[in-house]
Coordinates of C-alpha atoms in Angstrom, one line a residue:
M154 CA -129.8 49.8 107.9
L155 CA -127.7 49.2 104.8
P156 CA -130.4 50.1 102.3
F157 CA -131.0 53.5 104.0
L158 CA -127.3 54.3 104.0
Y159 CA -127.0 53.3 100.4
L160 CA -130.0 55.4 99.3
L161 CA -128.6 58.3 101.3
A162 CA -125.3 58.0 99.4
T163 CA -127.1 58.1 96.0
S164 CA -128.4 61.6 96.4
L165 CA -127.1 63.9 93.7
V166 CA -124.3 66.3 94.7
V167 CA -122.6 68.7 92.4
F168 CA -119.9 70.9 94.0
A169 CA -117.2 73.3 92.8
A170 CA -119.0 73.5 89.5
P171 CA -117.3 76.2 87.4
S172 CA -118.8 79.6 86.6
S173 CA -115.9 79.8 84.2
V174 CA -113.5 77.3 82.8
G175 CA -111.5 75.4 85.4
W176 CA -111.0 72.0 87.1
H177 CA -114.0 70.9 89.0
F178 CA -115.4 67.8 90.8
I179 CA -118.9 66.3 90.1
Q180 CA -120.5 63.8 92.4
N181 CA -123.5 62.3 90.7
A182 CA -123.9 58.6 91.4
T183 CA -123.0 55.5 93.4
T184 CA -121.3 52.3 92.4
G185 CA -123.2 49.8 94.5
I186 CA -119.9 48.0 95.2
V187 CA -116.7 49.4 96.7
P188 CA -114.4 49.3 93.6
L189 CA -110.8 48.4 94.4
E190 CA -109.9 47.5 90.8
A191 CA -111.0 49.4 87.7
I192 CA -110.2 49.1 84.0
V193 CA -111.8 50.9 81.0
V194 CA -113.0 48.1 78.7
S195 CA -114.9 50.1 76.0
P196 CA -115.8 53.7 75.1
T197 CA -118.7 53.5 77.5
L198 CA -117.9 50.9 80.2
I199 CA -115.5 50.6 83.1
L200 CA -115.2 47.2 84.7
L201 CA -115.1 47.3 88.5
F202 CA -114.2 44.6 91.0
D203 CA -114.7 44.5 94.7
R204 CA -114.3 41.7 97.3
V205 CA -117.1 39.4 98.3
E206 CA -118.8 41.4 101.1
N207 CA -122.5 41.6 100.6
D208 CA -122.6 44.8 98.7
P209 CA -125.9 46.5 98.1
L210 CA -125.7 45.9 94.3
Q211 CA -127.4 42.6 93.9
I212 CA -127.3 39.8 91.4
N213 CA -128.9 36.3 91.5
G214 CA -130.2 37.1 95.0
A215 CA -126.8 37.9 96.5
G216 CA -124.4 40.8 96.7
A217 CA -122.4 41.4 93.5
W218 CA -118.6 41.9 93.6
G219 CA -118.3 43.0 90.0
A220 CA -120.0 45.6 87.8
F221 CA -119.9 47.5 84.6
W222 CA -119.9 51.2 85.2
N223 CA -121.7 53.0 82.4
L224 CA -120.1 56.3 81.5
E225 CA -123.2 57.5 79.7
T226 CA -125.8 56.7 82.4
N227 CA -123.5 56.8 85.5
K228 CA -125.1 53.6 86.7
P229 CA -123.6 50.2 87.6
T230 CA -124.8 46.9 86.1
P231 CA -123.9 43.9 88.2
I232 CA -122.0 41.0 86.6
S233 CA -121.8 37.4 87.6
L234 CA -118.5 36.1 88.9
I235 CA -117.5 32.7 90.2
S236 CA -114.3 33.4 92.0
D237 CA -113.2 36.1 94.5
S238 CA -111.4 38.8 92.7
F239 CA -110.3 40.7 95.8
C240 CA -106.8 42.2 95.4
A241 CA -106.3 40.8 91.9
S242 CA -104.6 42.5 88.9
G243 CA -105.0 42.5 85.2
G244 CA -104.8 44.0 81.8
F245 CA -105.4 43.5 78.1
L246 CA -104.0 41.0 75.5
S247 CA -103.0 41.8 72.0
N248 CA -106.4 40.5 70.7
G249 CA -108.3 42.9 72.9
T250 CA -109.3 40.4 75.6
M251 CA -109.3 41.7 79.1
V252 CA -107.6 39.4 81.6
S253 CA -108.1 39.5 85.4
V254 CA -105.6 37.3 87.4
A255 CA -105.5 36.0 90.9
G256 CA -107.6 37.1 93.9
N257 CA -108.5 35.9 97.4
D258 CA -109.5 32.7 99.0
V259 CA -113.2 31.9 99.7
E260 CA -114.8 34.6 101.9
S261 CA -118.6 34.1 102.2
P262 CA -119.6 30.7 101.1
E263 CA -122.9 30.8 102.9
T264 CA -124.3 34.2 101.8
E265 CA -122.5 34.7 98.5
P266 CA -121.0 31.5 97.1
D267 CA -117.6 32.2 95.8
M268 CA -114.7 30.1 94.7
D269 CA -111.0 30.5 95.7
G270 CA -109.7 33.2 93.3
R271 CA -106.0 32.9 93.9
M272 CA -105.3 30.8 90.8
M273 CA -108.1 32.1 88.7
I274 CA -107.9 33.7 85.3
R275 CA -111.0 35.7 84.3
L276 CA -111.5 36.8 80.7
L277 CA -113.7 39.4 79.1
E278 CA -113.6 39.2 75.3
P279 CA -114.1 42.4 73.3
C280 CA -117.8 43.3 73.5
D281 CA -119.2 46.2 71.6
D282 CA -122.6 46.7 73.2
P283 CA -122.5 50.2 74.8
N284 CA -124.5 49.0 77.9
G285 CA -122.6 45.7 78.3
V286 CA -125.6 43.6 77.2
G287 CA -124.3 40.1 76.4
C288 CA -120.8 40.9 77.8
R289 CA -119.7 38.4 80.4
I290 CA -116.7 37.3 82.4
I291 CA -115.5 33.8 81.4
E292 CA -114.2 31.7 84.2
D293 CA -113.2 28.0 83.9
P294 CA -111.4 26.7 87.0
N295 CA -110.4 23.5 85.2
K296 CA -108.8 25.2 82.2
L297 CA -108.1 28.9 83.1
R298 CA -105.7 28.7 86.0
L299 CA -102.4 30.2 87.1
A300 CA -99.6 27.9 88.0
E301 CA -99.4 29.2 91.5
T302 CA -101.8 30.7 94.1
R303 CA -101.3 34.5 94.1
W304 CA -102.8 37.3 96.1
Y305 CA -101.6 40.9 95.6
P306 CA -99.7 40.3 92.4
G307 CA -98.5 42.8 89.8
S308 CA -99.2 42.5 86.1
L309 CA -98.1 44.0 82.8
R310 CA -98.9 43.6 79.0
I311 CA -95.5 43.0 77.3
F312 CA -94.2 43.3 73.7
D313 CA -95.6 40.0 72.5
G314 CA -99.2 40.9 73.6
S315 CA -99.3 38.5 76.6
L316 CA -99.7 39.3 80.3
M317 CA -96.9 39.0 82.7
V318 CA -97.9 38.1 86.3
I319 CA -95.5 39.2 89.0
G320 CA -95.1 38.0 92.6
G321 CA -97.8 38.2 95.3
M322 CA -98.3 36.0 98.2
H323 CA -99.9 32.6 98.8
E324 CA -101.9 33.1 101.9
T325 CA -103.6 36.1 103.6
S326 CA -101.3 38.3 105.6
L327 CA -102.4 41.3 107.7
F328 CA -99.5 43.5 106.6
Y329 CA -96.1 42.2 105.3
N330 CA -95.5 39.6 102.6
T331 CA -95.0 36.6 104.9
D332 CA -95.8 33.9 102.4
P333 CA -94.3 35.1 99.2
V334 CA -94.7 33.9 95.6
N335 CA -91.2 34.8 94.4
S336 CA -91.8 34.1 90.7
Y337 CA -93.1 35.3 87.4
E338 CA -95.5 33.6 85.0
F339 CA -97.4 34.6 81.9
F340 CA -100.8 34.3 80.3
P341 CA -100.9 32.6 77.9
P342 CA -98.3 30.4 79.6
K343 CA -94.6 30.3 78.6
D344 CA -92.0 27.8 79.7
D345 CA -94.5 24.9 79.5
G346 CA -96.5 26.7 82.2
K347 CA -93.7 26.7 84.8
P348 CA -93.2 29.8 86.9
R349 CA -89.8 31.5 86.6
P350 CA -88.0 32.0 89.9
A351 CA -87.4 35.7 90.7
P352 CA -84.4 36.5 92.8
F353 CA -85.5 40.2 92.7
L354 CA -88.6 39.4 94.6
E355 CA -86.6 37.3 97.2
R356 CA -84.3 40.3 97.8
T357 CA -87.2 42.8 98.3
L358 CA -89.1 41.0 101.0
R359 CA -91.2 42.0 103.0
V360 CA -92.5 45.1 101.3
N361 CA -92.9 43.9 97.8
L362 CA -96.6 43.3 97.1
F363 CA -98.1 44.6 93.9
P364 CA -94.7 45.1 92.3
R365 CA -94.6 48.1 89.9
A366 CA -93.7 47.0 86.4
L367 CA -93.3 49.2 83.3
A368 CA -92.8 48.0 79.7
L369 CA -89.7 49.7 78.1
P370 CA -89.6 50.6 74.4
D371 CA -87.0 47.9 73.8
G372 CA -89.3 45.2 75.2
K373 CA -87.5 44.8 78.5
V374 CA -89.4 45.4 81.8
F375 CA -88.5 47.9 84.5
M376 CA -89.6 46.8 88.0
I377 CA -89.8 48.3 91.4
A378 CA -90.3 46.4 94.6
N379 CA -89.6 47.8 98.1
N380 CA -86.9 50.4 97.4
Q381 CA -85.1 48.3 94.7
T382 CA -85.2 48.4 90.9
I383 CA -84.2 46.2 88.1
I384 CA -84.5 45.8 84.3
Y385 CA -85.8 42.3 83.5
D386 CA -85.2 40.8 80.0
V387 CA -88.2 38.5 79.4
E388 CA -86.5 36.9 76.4
T389 CA -83.3 35.9 78.2
N390 CA -84.7 35.7 81.8
V391 CA -81.9 38.0 83.0
E392 CA -82.2 40.6 85.8
T393 CA -80.0 43.8 85.7
C394 CA -79.9 45.6 89.0
L395 CA -80.3 49.4 88.9
P396 CA -79.8 52.0 91.7
D397 CA -82.1 51.9 94.6
I398 CA -84.7 54.6 95.1
P399 CA -83.0 57.4 96.9
N400 CA -83.1 58.0 100.7
G401 CA -84.5 54.6 101.6
V402 CA -88.0 55.4 100.3
R403 CA -90.1 52.2 99.8
V404 CA -93.0 52.3 97.3
T405 CA -94.7 48.9 97.1
N406 CA -97.4 47.5 99.3
P407 CA -97.9 48.0 102.2
F408 CA -95.7 51.1 101.9
D409 CA -97.6 52.2 98.8
G410 CA -96.0 54.9 96.7
T411 CA -96.8 55.1 93.0
A412 CA -95.0 55.1 89.7
T413 CA -95.4 55.7 86.0
L414 CA -93.5 55.7 82.8
L415 CA -93.4 59.2 81.5
P416 CA -94.8 59.8 78.0
L417 CA -92.7 58.4 75.2
R418 CA -92.0 60.8 72.3
P419 CA -90.8 60.2 68.8
P420 CA -88.3 59.7 67.3
L421 CA -86.2 58.2 70.1
Y422 CA -88.9 57.3 72.6
V423 CA -86.4 57.7 75.5
P424 CA -87.9 56.0 78.6
E425 CA -88.0 57.8 81.9
V426 CA -89.7 56.7 85.1
L427 CA -91.3 58.8 87.8
V428 CA -91.7 57.4 91.3
C429 CA -93.6 59.4 94.0
G430 CA -94.6 59.0 97.6
G431 CA -94.4 55.9 99.8
S432 CA -92.5 55.7 103.1
N433 CA -88.9 55.7 104.3
S434 CA -89.9 53.7 107.4
S435 CA -87.9 50.6 108.1
D436 CA -89.3 47.4 106.7
S437 CA -87.8 45.4 109.6
L438 CA -90.1 46.9 112.2
P439 CA -93.2 44.9 113.3
S440 CA -96.3 46.5 112.1
E441 CA -97.4 47.1 115.7
Q442 CA -94.4 49.5 116.0
L443 CA -95.7 51.6 113.1
S444 CA -98.2 54.4 113.4
S445 CA -101.1 55.8 111.3
Q446 CA -99.4 59.1 112.0
D447 CA -96.0 58.3 110.5
P448 CA -95.5 60.8 107.7
A449 CA -95.6 59.6 104.1
S450 CA -92.7 60.5 101.9
D451 CA -93.0 63.7 99.8
Q452 CA -90.2 62.5 97.5
C453 CA -90.5 62.1 93.7
S454 CA -87.6 60.5 91.9
R455 CA -86.9 60.3 88.2
L456 CA -84.5 58.0 86.3
V457 CA -83.8 58.0 82.6
L458 CA -83.6 54.4 81.6
T459 CA -80.7 54.6 79.1
P460 CA -77.1 53.6 79.9
E461 CA -76.2 57.3 80.3
G462 CA -79.3 58.1 82.4
I463 CA -78.7 55.1 84.7
K464 CA -75.1 56.2 85.2
R465 CA -76.3 59.7 86.2
G466 CA -78.7 58.1 88.6
W467 CA -81.9 59.3 90.2
T468 CA -82.9 63.0 90.4
V469 CA -85.0 63.9 93.4
E470 CA -87.7 66.6 93.9
H471 CA -90.4 67.0 96.5
M472 CA -94.1 67.3 96.4
P473 CA -95.8 69.9 98.5
I474 CA -97.0 67.2 100.9
G475 CA -96.2 63.5 101.5
R476 CA -98.5 60.9 100.0
M477 CA -99.3 57.3 100.8
M478 CA -101.5 55.3 98.4
S479 CA -101.8 58.0 95.9
E480 CA -102.1 57.1 92.2
M481 CA -100.7 58.6 89.0
V482 CA -102.9 59.2 86.0
L483 CA -101.3 60.2 82.7
M484 CA -103.2 63.0 81.0
P485 CA -103.5 63.2 77.2
D486 CA -101.4 66.4 77.2
G487 CA -98.5 64.7 78.9
R488 CA -99.0 66.0 82.4
V489 CA -99.3 63.6 85.4
L490 CA -102.2 63.8 87.8
I491 CA -101.4 62.6 91.4
I492 CA -104.6 61.8 93.3
N493 CA -106.1 60.0 96.3
G494 CA -104.3 58.6 99.3
G495 CA -103.3 60.0 102.7
A496 CA -100.5 62.1 104.1
T497 CA -99.6 59.7 106.9
G498 CA -99.6 56.0 107.7
Y499 CA -99.6 52.9 105.5
A500 CA -101.7 50.6 103.3
A501 CA -103.6 47.5 104.6
V502 CA -106.1 47.3 107.5
G503 CA -106.0 47.2 111.3
S504 CA -102.3 46.3 111.6
V505 CA -100.5 49.3 113.0
A506 CA -100.4 50.4 116.6
D507 CA -103.0 53.1 116.4
A508 CA -105.2 52.3 113.4
I509 CA -108.0 54.8 112.9
S510 CA -111.2 53.4 114.4
G511 CA -109.2 50.2 114.7
N512 CA -109.2 49.8 111.0
S513 CA -107.5 52.3 108.7
N514 CA -103.7 52.2 108.8
A515 CA -103.6 55.6 107.2
D516 CA -104.9 59.0 108.2
H517 CA -105.1 62.6 107.0
P518 CA -106.6 62.1 103.5
V519 CA -105.1 64.2 100.8
F520 CA -108.2 65.9 99.3
R521 CA -106.5 68.1 96.7
P522 CA -105.0 66.4 93.6
L523 CA -101.6 67.5 92.3
L524 CA -100.6 68.2 88.7
Y525 CA -97.1 67.4 87.6
T526 CA -95.6 68.8 84.4
P527 CA -92.6 66.6 83.4
N528 CA -91.1 69.1 80.9
A529 CA -91.3 72.2 83.1
P530 CA -88.1 73.5 84.7
A531 CA -87.1 71.9 88.0
G532 CA -88.8 73.6 90.8
Q533 CA -91.8 74.5 88.7
R534 CA -93.3 71.1 87.9
F535 CA -95.8 70.8 90.8
D536 CA -99.2 72.6 90.7
D537 CA -101.3 72.2 93.9
K538 CA -103.4 75.3 93.2
S539 CA -105.3 74.7 90.0
I540 CA -107.5 71.8 91.2
P541 CA -110.0 72.2 94.1
E542 CA -110.4 69.8 96.9
T543 CA -112.9 67.0 97.0
D544 CA -114.7 66.2 100.2
I545 CA -114.5 62.4 99.9
P546 CA -111.5 60.6 101.6
R547 CA -110.0 58.1 99.1
L548 CA -107.7 55.9 101.1
Y549 CA -107.1 52.1 100.9
H550 CA -109.0 50.3 98.2
S551 CA -109.7 53.3 96.0
V552 CA -109.5 53.5 92.2
V553 CA -109.1 56.2 89.6
T554 CA -108.8 56.2 85.8
L555 CA -108.9 58.5 82.9
T556 CA -112.0 57.9 80.8
P557 CA -112.5 58.0 77.1
H558 CA -114.4 61.3 77.6
G559 CA -111.1 62.8 78.8
N560 CA -112.2 63.3 82.5
I561 CA -111.2 61.3 85.5
F562 CA -113.4 58.7 87.2
I563 CA -112.8 58.2 91.0
A564 CA -114.4 55.7 93.2
G565 CA -114.0 53.3 96.2
S566 CA -112.2 53.6 99.5
N567 CA -112.6 51.0 102.2
P568 CA -109.9 50.8 104.8
N569 CA -111.9 48.3 106.7
A570 CA -112.1 44.5 107.0
N571 CA -115.6 44.5 105.6
L572 CA -118.4 47.0 104.8
N573 CA -118.5 49.5 107.7
F574 CA -120.5 52.7 107.9
T575 CA -119.9 53.5 111.6
V576 CA -116.1 54.2 111.5
H577 CA -114.2 57.4 110.8
F578 CA -113.3 56.3 107.3
R579 CA -116.4 54.5 106.1
S580 CA -116.9 52.2 103.1
E581 CA -117.4 54.4 100.2
F582 CA -120.0 54.0 97.4
R583 CA -120.0 57.5 96.0
A584 CA -118.4 58.0 92.6
E585 CA -117.2 61.3 91.3
Y586 CA -115.6 62.8 88.3
L587 CA -112.8 65.3 88.1
N588 CA -113.3 67.4 85.0
P589 CA -110.4 69.2 83.4
P590 CA -111.0 72.7 82.1
Y591 CA -111.5 71.4 78.5
M592 CA -114.6 69.6 79.6
T593 CA -116.5 72.9 79.7
V594 CA -115.4 74.4 76.4
A595 CA -115.7 73.6 72.7
R596 CA -113.3 70.7 71.9
P597 CA -111.6 69.3 68.8
S598 CA -112.8 65.9 67.6
L599 CA -111.3 63.1 65.6
R600 CA -113.7 61.4 63.1
N601 CA -113.6 58.0 61.3
V602 CA -110.5 56.8 63.1
P603 CA -109.7 53.2 61.9
K604 CA -110.7 50.6 64.5
S605 CA -107.5 48.7 63.8
I606 CA -104.1 50.3 63.1
P607 CA -100.9 48.4 62.1
F608 CA -97.6 49.4 63.5
N609 CA -95.6 52.1 61.7
H610 CA -98.8 52.9 59.7
T611 CA -99.6 56.4 58.4
F612 CA -103.3 57.4 58.3
T613 CA -105.3 60.5 57.7
V614 CA -108.6 61.2 59.5
P615 CA -111.1 64.1 59.4
V616 CA -111.0 66.5 62.4
D617 CA -113.3 69.2 63.6
I618 CA -111.5 72.1 65.3
P619 CA -113.2 75.0 67.2
T620 CA -112.4 78.3 65.5
N621 CA -110.9 79.8 68.6
L622 CA -108.1 77.2 68.7
K623 CA -105.2 78.5 66.6
G624 CA -103.4 75.2 66.2
R625 CA -100.1 76.4 67.5
D626 CA -99.6 73.3 69.7
I627 CA -100.8 69.9 68.4
Q628 CA -100.4 66.6 70.3
V629 CA -101.8 63.2 69.4
A630 CA -101.5 60.7 72.2
L631 CA -102.0 56.9 72.0
M632 CA -102.9 55.7 75.5
D633 CA -103.4 52.5 77.4
L634 CA -105.6 53.7 80.3
G635 CA -104.3 51.0 82.6
F636 CA -105.6 48.7 85.3
S637 CA -106.1 50.7 88.5
S638 CA -105.6 48.9 91.8
H639 CA -103.6 49.6 95.0
A640 CA -102.0 52.9 94.1
F641 CA -100.8 51.8 90.7
H642 CA -101.9 51.8 87.1
A643 CA -100.7 48.5 85.6
S644 CA -99.8 48.8 81.9
S645 CA -100.6 52.5 81.8
R646 CA -98.9 54.1 78.8
L647 CA -98.8 57.2 76.7
V648 CA -97.0 57.3 73.3
F649 CA -97.1 60.6 71.4
M650 CA -97.4 60.1 67.7
Q651 CA -96.1 62.3 64.9
A652 CA -99.0 64.3 63.5
D653 CA -99.5 66.9 60.8
L654 CA -102.6 69.1 60.6
A655 CA -103.7 70.0 57.1
H656 CA -103.5 73.6 56.1
N657 CA -107.3 73.8 55.8
R658 CA -107.7 72.3 59.3
K659 CA -110.1 69.6 58.1
S660 CA -107.8 66.6 58.5
I661 CA -104.8 65.3 60.3
T662 CA -102.2 62.8 59.2
I663 CA -100.8 60.6 62.0
V664 CA -98.0 58.1 62.1
G665 CA -98.7 55.2 64.4
P666 CA -96.1 53.7 66.9
P667 CA -93.2 52.2 65.1
N668 CA -93.4 48.7 66.6
N669 CA -94.9 46.5 69.3
R670 CA -92.2 47.3 71.8
V671 CA -92.8 51.0 71.9
Y672 CA -96.5 50.2 72.3
P673 CA -97.3 46.6 73.3
P674 CA -100.0 45.4 70.9
G675 CA -103.5 45.6 72.0
P676 CA -106.3 48.2 72.7
G677 CA -105.8 51.9 73.3
F678 CA -107.4 55.3 72.9
I679 CA -106.2 58.1 70.7
F680 CA -106.6 61.7 72.0
L681 CA -106.0 64.9 70.1
T682 CA -105.0 68.0 72.1
I683 CA -104.8 71.4 70.4
D684 CA -103.7 74.4 72.3
G685 CA -104.3 72.6 75.6
V686 CA -107.9 71.5 74.7
T687 CA -108.3 67.7 74.4
S688 CA -110.8 65.7 72.3
E689 CA -112.6 62.6 73.4
G690 CA -110.7 59.4 72.9
A691 CA -111.1 57.1 69.8
H692 CA -111.0 53.4 70.7
V693 CA -108.5 51.5 68.6
L694 CA -106.7 48.2 68.4
I695 CA -103.0 48.5 67.7
G696 CA -101.2 45.7 65.8
N697 CA -102.6 42.8 63.8
G698 CA -105.1 41.8 66.5
A699 CA -103.7 38.2 66.7
S700 CA -103.8 36.3 70.0
P701 CA -100.6 36.2 72.0
P702 CA -97.8 35.6 71.7
V703 CA -97.4 37.6 68.6
E704 CA -94.2 38.1 66.6
D705 CA -92.5 41.5 66.3
Q706 CA -94.3 43.9 64.1
G707 CA -93.4 47.3 62.5
V708 CA -89.9 48.6 62.3
P709 CA -87.0 48.7 64.8
L710 CA -86.1 52.0 66.4
S711 CA -83.1 53.8 64.8
I712 CA -80.3 54.0 67.4

């Protein structure tokens, strides 16, 4: 039965294709696994992870649970994994190595032999082959291990190029965090490998899985768990409590809202966080007293993370509709795309009173993405008209990411305990792209961008600019595209760089980020946007490329 359903899902579908310039969806392939984690690892490849569940994509005679998605061919290539990567997290290091951390206990030892992934560290070193030939995940259970078992942790690349691993739980839970890991640790290890106790995580039980962490331009870390927020100083191990998210709205798993650091702009790089969706249900209620029909929050809250901004507190605005398990994608022009999720219910599977088909804790998929313009006047920031609807529900265990081409890759959704094709919200193999209007017009391009760029470095590169673009508005964005999982883009970041276009329009001079705190050292993509039309991204490594922890580089910010 499965092969027939899989083949049926692979049929080519193109819909809402534009007769004129505009946003449009394209469905043109299937992933072969149900991606619940995604990270762009090269100009042509996205690394996808699933759980061990006998997916139709096969490797070594068994179902694969990892794959490279090729952006040129729109086809998956299975990769060999040892441990179960289900509900892991990850990001990049300063030397360009991708790190996947944690995961699930053994699930299918008889059909798909897998190792307990809860302490595992998986590495993908930089690999230049456009098809992923020779690229492999390194796993060594004897040497590459976390200090504690973790499932549902958060992660973040920090100022010294290492990866911070945050919270999670030890053992499987159907809904709340009932066996918490209230600590932080790092890869490579700090503190002789001993986890740091985290009072913040103790205070935010039981709704604190996949904590949302954002790296601030002074090197500190802003964190959200439940409805509480702090700034954490990695160097002094000090937590500073900030105001709670207004109106009791909770935004971490299983009450999944989403969050992002808004684009940083020179010369001051003032940090401001945007938090949207989630639920204002009580976290003291048993899950059996919650409903898949409970409305998600439509609240968006913003906080400027300076002493003055914190004193002013959160400002609140409202989306056109509530959203649970949506995800934010930073766009190269500075807007924020809010996509996926449902209008009611919760994350997790089969744990509320009236789960849909006995499985999905959420209902009423939100098919229309939402655009948010941070710099627009209050009351004019949300646009729910420009983008059409998709016809694919993207609920629990979905992923989305900006691609180096400048469009948005969307895949996954499996609010079920295992693969299931007979329920209302089935396991989803169909991938789709959301194409912005600039994908169907002549676009500017950056040429000969250096592969490695030091901090505070000025460089000039050739550009090609369509004649119809007047060059009145020029933006150059350095972006970490993030690690997508569970309604959050870990390490996602956009830093606008100072840029001057030559009078002859043949070259552009760019000033890189001033230091490793404004942009944590490691990989990124540079996009050029002229008059609202965005180029493809140029893949770069920011900093000296050394392995972490690295010392401070560049120049301090002027206060």
